[in-house]
PDB file of C-alpha atoms in Angstrom:
ATOM      1  CA  UNK A 288      13.160  11.227  -2.897  1.00  0.00           C
ATOM      2  CA  UNK A 289      12.201  10.279   0.641  1.00  0.00           C
ATOM      3  CA  UNK A 290      11.883   7.134   2.757  1.00  0.00           C
ATOM      4  CA  UNK A 291       8.744   6.609   4.854  1.00  0.00           C
ATOM      5  CA  UNK A 292       7.565   4.061   7.428  1.00  0.00           C
ATOM      6  CA  UNK A 293       5.069   2.056   5.343  1.00  0.00           C
ATOM      7  CA  UNK A 294       4.642  -1.079   3.249  1.00  0.00           C
ATOM      8  CA  UNK A 295       3.835  -1.376  -0.452  1.00  0.00           C
ATOM      9  CA  UNK A 296       2.672  -4.066  -2.852  1.00  0.00           C
ATOM     10  CA  UNK A 297       2.238  -4.292  -6.622  1.00  0.00           C
ATOM     11  CA  UNK A 298      -1.050  -5.442  -8.152  1.00  0.00           C
ATOM     12  CA  UNK A 299      -1.302  -5.575 -11.930  1.00  0.00           C
ATOM     13  CA  UNK A 300       1.631  -3.231 -12.425  1.00  0.00           C
ATOM     14  CA  UNK A 301       0.221  -0.624 -10.035  1.00  0.00           C
ATOM     15  CA  UNK A 302       1.287   0.139  -6.498  1.00  0.00           C
ATOM     16  CA  UNK A 303      -0.681   0.180  -3.261  1.00  0.00           C
ATOM     17  CA  UNK A 304       0.935   2.072  -0.377  1.00  0.00           C
ATOM     18  CA  UNK A 305      -0.007   0.890   3.134  1.00  0.00           C
ATOM     19  CA  UNK A 306       0.291   3.524   5.866  1.00  0.00           C
ATOM     20  CA  UNK A 307      -0.348   3.323   9.594  1.00  0.00           C
ATOM     21  CA  UNK A 308       1.343   3.487  12.973  1.00  0.00           C
ATOM     22  CA  UNK A 309       3.567   0.725  14.277  1.00  0.00           C
ATOM     23  CA  UNK A 310       1.499  -2.377  15.046  1.00  0.00           C
ATOM     24  CA  UNK A 311      -1.483  -1.292  12.894  1.00  0.00           C
ATOM     25  CA  UNK A 312      -1.139  -4.296  10.577  1.00  0.00           C
ATOM     26  CA  UNK A 313       0.772  -2.925   7.565  1.00  0.00           C
ATOM     27  CA  UNK A 314       2.844  -6.082   7.142  1.00  0.00           C
ATOM     28  CA  UNK A 315      -0.162  -8.307   7.875  1.00  0.00           C
ATOM     29  CA  UNK A 316      -2.172  -6.541   5.163  1.00  0.00           C
ATOM     30  CA  UNK A 317       0.732  -6.817   2.712  1.00  0.00           C
ATOM     31  CA  UNK A 318       1.015 -10.563   3.470  1.00  0.00           C
ATOM     32  CA  UNK A 319      -2.748 -11.047   3.020  1.00  0.00           C
ATOM     33  CA  UNK A 320      -2.611  -9.226  -0.327  1.00  0.00           C
ATOM     34  CA  UNK A 321       0.401 -11.319  -1.369  1.00  0.00           C
ATOM     35  CA  UNK A 322      -1.671 -14.412  -0.582  1.00  0.00           C
ATOM     36  CA  UNK A 323      -4.210 -13.092  -3.103  1.00  0.00           C
ATOM     37  CA  UNK A 324      -1.620 -12.507  -5.831  1.00  0.00           C
ATOM     38  CA  UNK A 325       0.029  -9.165  -5.016  1.00  0.00           C
ATOM     39  CA  UNK A 326       3.819  -8.875  -5.103  1.00  0.00           C
ATOM     40  CA  UNK A 327       5.923  -7.254  -2.378  1.00  0.00           C
ATOM     41  CA  UNK A 328       7.511  -3.902  -3.164  1.00  0.00           C
ATOM     42  CA  UNK A 329       8.684  -3.028   0.353  1.00  0.00           C
ATOM     43  CA  UNK A 330       7.927  -3.755   3.998  1.00  0.00           C
ATOM     44  CA  UNK A 331       8.564  -1.327   6.853  1.00  0.00           C
ATOM     45  CA  UNK A 332      10.404   1.286   4.768  1.00  0.00           C
ATOM     46  CA  UNK A 333       9.286   2.534   1.358  1.00  0.00           C
ATOM     47  CA  UNK A 334      11.346   4.826  -0.846  1.00  0.00           C
ATOM     48  CA  UNK A 335       9.174   7.383  -2.660  1.00  0.00           C
ATOM     49  CA  UNK A 336      10.312   9.413  -5.665  1.00  0.00           C
ATOM     50  CA  UNK A 337       8.678  11.382  -8.428  1.00  0.00           C
ATOM     51  CA  UNK A 338       9.339  10.416 -12.040  1.00  0.00           C
ATOM     52  CA  UNK A 339       7.441  11.871 -15.004  1.00  0.00           C
ATOM     53  CA  UNK A 340       4.642  13.217 -12.752  1.00  0.00           C
ATOM     54  CA  UNK A 341       4.131   9.767 -11.173  1.00  0.00           C
ATOM     55  CA  UNK A 342       4.933   8.799  -7.605  1.00  0.00           C
ATOM     56  CA  UNK A 343       7.047   5.644  -7.586  1.00  0.00           C
ATOM     57  CA  UNK A 344       7.422   3.302  -4.610  1.00  0.00           C
ATOM     58  CA  UNK A 345      10.571   1.259  -4.205  1.00  0.00           C
ATOM     59  CA  UNK A 346      12.544  -0.546  -1.544  1.00  0.00           C
ATOM     60  CA  UNK A 347      15.862   0.152   0.174  1.00  0.00           C
ATOM     61  CA  UNK A 348      18.358  -2.491  -1.054  1.00  0.00           C
ATOM     62  CA  UNK A 349      19.056  -3.854   2.445  1.00  0.00           C
ATOM     63  CA  UNK A 350      15.467  -5.087   2.918  1.00  0.00           C
ATOM     64  CA  UNK A 351      14.472  -5.891  -0.672  1.00  0.00           C
ATOM     65  CA  UNK A 352      12.506  -9.159  -0.894  1.00  0.00           C
ATOM     66  CA  UNK A 353      11.911  -9.421   2.863  1.00  0.00           C
ATOM     67  CA  UNK A 354       8.747  -9.046   4.928  1.00  0.00           C
ATOM     68  CA  UNK A 355       8.114  -9.455   8.644  1.00  0.00           C
ATOM     69  CA  UNK A 356       5.467 -11.935   9.759  1.00  0.00           C
ATOM     70  CA  UNK A 357       4.827 -11.460  13.481  1.00  0.00           C
ATOM     71  CA  UNK A 358       5.303 -14.696  15.369  1.00  0.00           C
ATOM     72  CA  UNK A 359       6.894 -16.378  12.326  1.00  0.00           C
ATOM     73  CA  UNK A 360       9.943 -14.297  11.427  1.00  0.00           C
ATOM     74  CA  UNK A 361      11.400 -12.490   8.430  1.00  0.00           C
ATOM     75  CA  UNK A 362      10.171 -14.140   5.229  1.00  0.00           C
ATOM     76  CA  UNK A 363      11.608 -14.062   1.721  1.00  0.00           C
ATOM     77  CA  UNK A 364       9.439 -12.753  -1.110  1.00  0.00           C
ATOM     78  CA  UNK A 365       9.842 -12.280  -4.844  1.00  0.00           C
ATOM     79  CA  UNK A 366      10.430  -8.499  -4.988  1.00  0.00           C
ATOM     80  CA  UNK A 367       8.613  -6.104  -7.305  1.00  0.00           C
ATOM     81  CA  UNK A 368       9.147  -2.452  -8.105  1.00  0.00           C
ATOM     82  CA  UNK A 369       9.773   0.327  -8.251  1.00  0.00           C
ATOM     83  CA  UNK A 370       6.120   0.721  -9.182  1.00  0.00           C
ATOM     84  CA  UNK A 371       3.865   3.745  -9.801  1.00  0.00           C
ATOM     85  CA  UNK A 372       1.480   4.258  -6.896  1.00  0.00           C
ATOM     86  CA  UNK A 373      -2.225   4.115  -7.730  1.00  0.00           C
ATOM     87  CA  UNK A 374      -3.797   3.860  -4.265  1.00  0.00           C
ATOM     88  CA  UNK A 375      -3.080   4.538  -0.589  1.00  0.00           C
ATOM     89  CA  UNK A 376      -4.659   2.807   2.406  1.00  0.00           C
ATOM     90  CA  UNK A 377      -4.202   4.263   5.896  1.00  0.00           C
ATOM     91  CA  UNK A 378      -4.715   1.758   8.703  1.00  0.00           C
ATOM     92  CA  UNK A 379      -4.261   4.492  11.296  1.00  0.00           C
ATOM     93  CA  UNK A 380      -7.492   6.297  10.413  1.00  0.00           C
ATOM     94  CA  UNK A 381     -10.845   4.622  10.958  1.00  0.00           C
ATOM     95  CA  UNK A 382     -13.481   4.787   8.236  1.00  0.00           C
ATOM     96  CA  UNK A 383     -16.781   5.795   9.814  1.00  0.00           C
ATOM     97  CA  UNK A 384     -18.999   5.574   6.741  1.00  0.00           C
ATOM     98  CA  UNK A 385     -20.433   2.394   5.249  1.00  0.00           C
ATOM     99  CA  UNK A 386     -20.171   3.873   1.728  1.00  0.00           C
ATOM    100  CA  UNK A 387     -17.472   6.512   2.142  1.00  0.00           C
ATOM    101  CA  UNK A 388     -16.926   9.458  -0.166  1.00  0.00           C
ATOM    102  CA  UNK A 389     -13.992   9.393  -2.563  1.00  0.00           C
ATOM    103  CA  UNK A 390     -11.011  10.422  -0.434  1.00  0.00           C
ATOM    104  CA  UNK A 391      -7.551  11.560  -1.465  1.00  0.00           C
ATOM    105  CA  UNK A 392      -4.220  12.303   0.158  1.00  0.00           C
ATOM    106  CA  UNK A 393      -1.107  14.157  -0.950  1.00  0.00           C
ATOM    107  CA  UNK A 394       2.364  12.622  -0.983  1.00  0.00           C
ATOM    108  CA  UNK A 395       5.331  14.643  -2.232  1.00  0.00           C
ATOM    109  CA  UNK A 396       2.818  17.108  -3.672  1.00  0.00           C
ATOM    110  CA  UNK A 397       0.929  14.528  -5.754  1.00  0.00           C
ATOM    111  CA  UNK A 398      -2.712  13.568  -5.076  1.00  0.00           C
ATOM    112  CA  UNK A 399      -3.613   9.881  -4.700  1.00  0.00           C
ATOM    113  CA  UNK A 400      -6.861   8.032  -3.877  1.00  0.00           C
ATOM    114  CA  UNK A 401      -7.159   7.087  -0.199  1.00  0.00           C
ATOM    115  CA  UNK A 402      -8.998   4.331   1.668  1.00  0.00           C
ATOM    116  CA  UNK A 403      -9.269   4.522   5.457  1.00  0.00           C
ATOM    117  CA  UNK A 404      -9.784   1.783   7.925  1.00  0.00           C
ATOM    118  CA  UNK A 405      -8.274  -0.613  10.363  1.00  0.00           C
ATOM    119  CA  UNK A 406      -7.404  -4.113   9.240  1.00  0.00           C
ATOM    120  CA  UNK A 407     -10.723  -5.960   8.846  1.00  0.00           C
ATOM    121  CA  UNK A 408     -11.262  -9.429   7.282  1.00  0.00           C
ATOM    122  CA  UNK A 409     -12.854  -7.937   4.131  1.00  0.00           C
ATOM    123  CA  UNK A 410     -10.110  -5.342   3.552  1.00  0.00           C
ATOM    124  CA  UNK A 411      -7.576  -7.468   1.585  1.00  0.00           C
ATOM    125  CA  UNK A 412     -10.074  -8.818  -0.986  1.00  0.00           C
ATOM    126  CA  UNK A 413     -11.794  -5.424  -1.219  1.00  0.00           C
ATOM    127  CA  UNK A 414      -8.463  -3.714  -1.945  1.00  0.00           C
ATOM    128  CA  UNK A 415      -7.569  -6.349  -4.551  1.00  0.00           C
ATOM    129  CA  UNK A 416     -10.879  -5.726  -6.322  1.00  0.00           C
ATOM    130  CA  UNK A 417     -10.437  -1.953  -6.054  1.00  0.00           C
ATOM    131  CA  UNK A 418      -6.956  -2.162  -7.582  1.00  0.00           C
ATOM    132  CA  UNK A 419      -8.121  -4.482 -10.376  1.00  0.00           C
ATOM    133  CA  UNK A 420     -11.422  -2.870 -11.346  1.00  0.00           C
ATOM    134  CA  UNK A 421     -11.852   0.473  -9.608  1.00  0.00           C
ATOM    135  CA  UNK A 422     -14.781   1.909  -7.743  1.00  0.00           C
ATOM    136  CA  UNK A 423     -18.299   2.910  -8.812  1.00  0.00           C
ATOM    137  CA  UNK A 424     -18.995   6.544  -8.038  1.00  0.00           C
TER     138      UNK A 424
END
């Protein structure tokens, strides 16, 4: 088990982990996804643990059900999780390809699909669709 600087949301029972440096828009992306129907797992700190060959994302008790909205304050949210991770997005790495190859990353020794890219207007709905229906390859 380890705690990382990230945010996570639940979409259809599956988790999306949002990585990136401070100020990259992790909380903003989580809020945008919540506006489209996702549920908050954790904001700012995510607890990762392996259970039955799945990587689960959860929240430290002290911040459960809370998310930062810059310029607004700390908001309450209906908490979800722990949830098995199905996808990772890294806002700290720019995607250079219009139709990128299938990318993966390793967390705690387990391989997960990876999307790169800074916060763009199309990213929240594209991630929702990816989580709901997958990708054509």
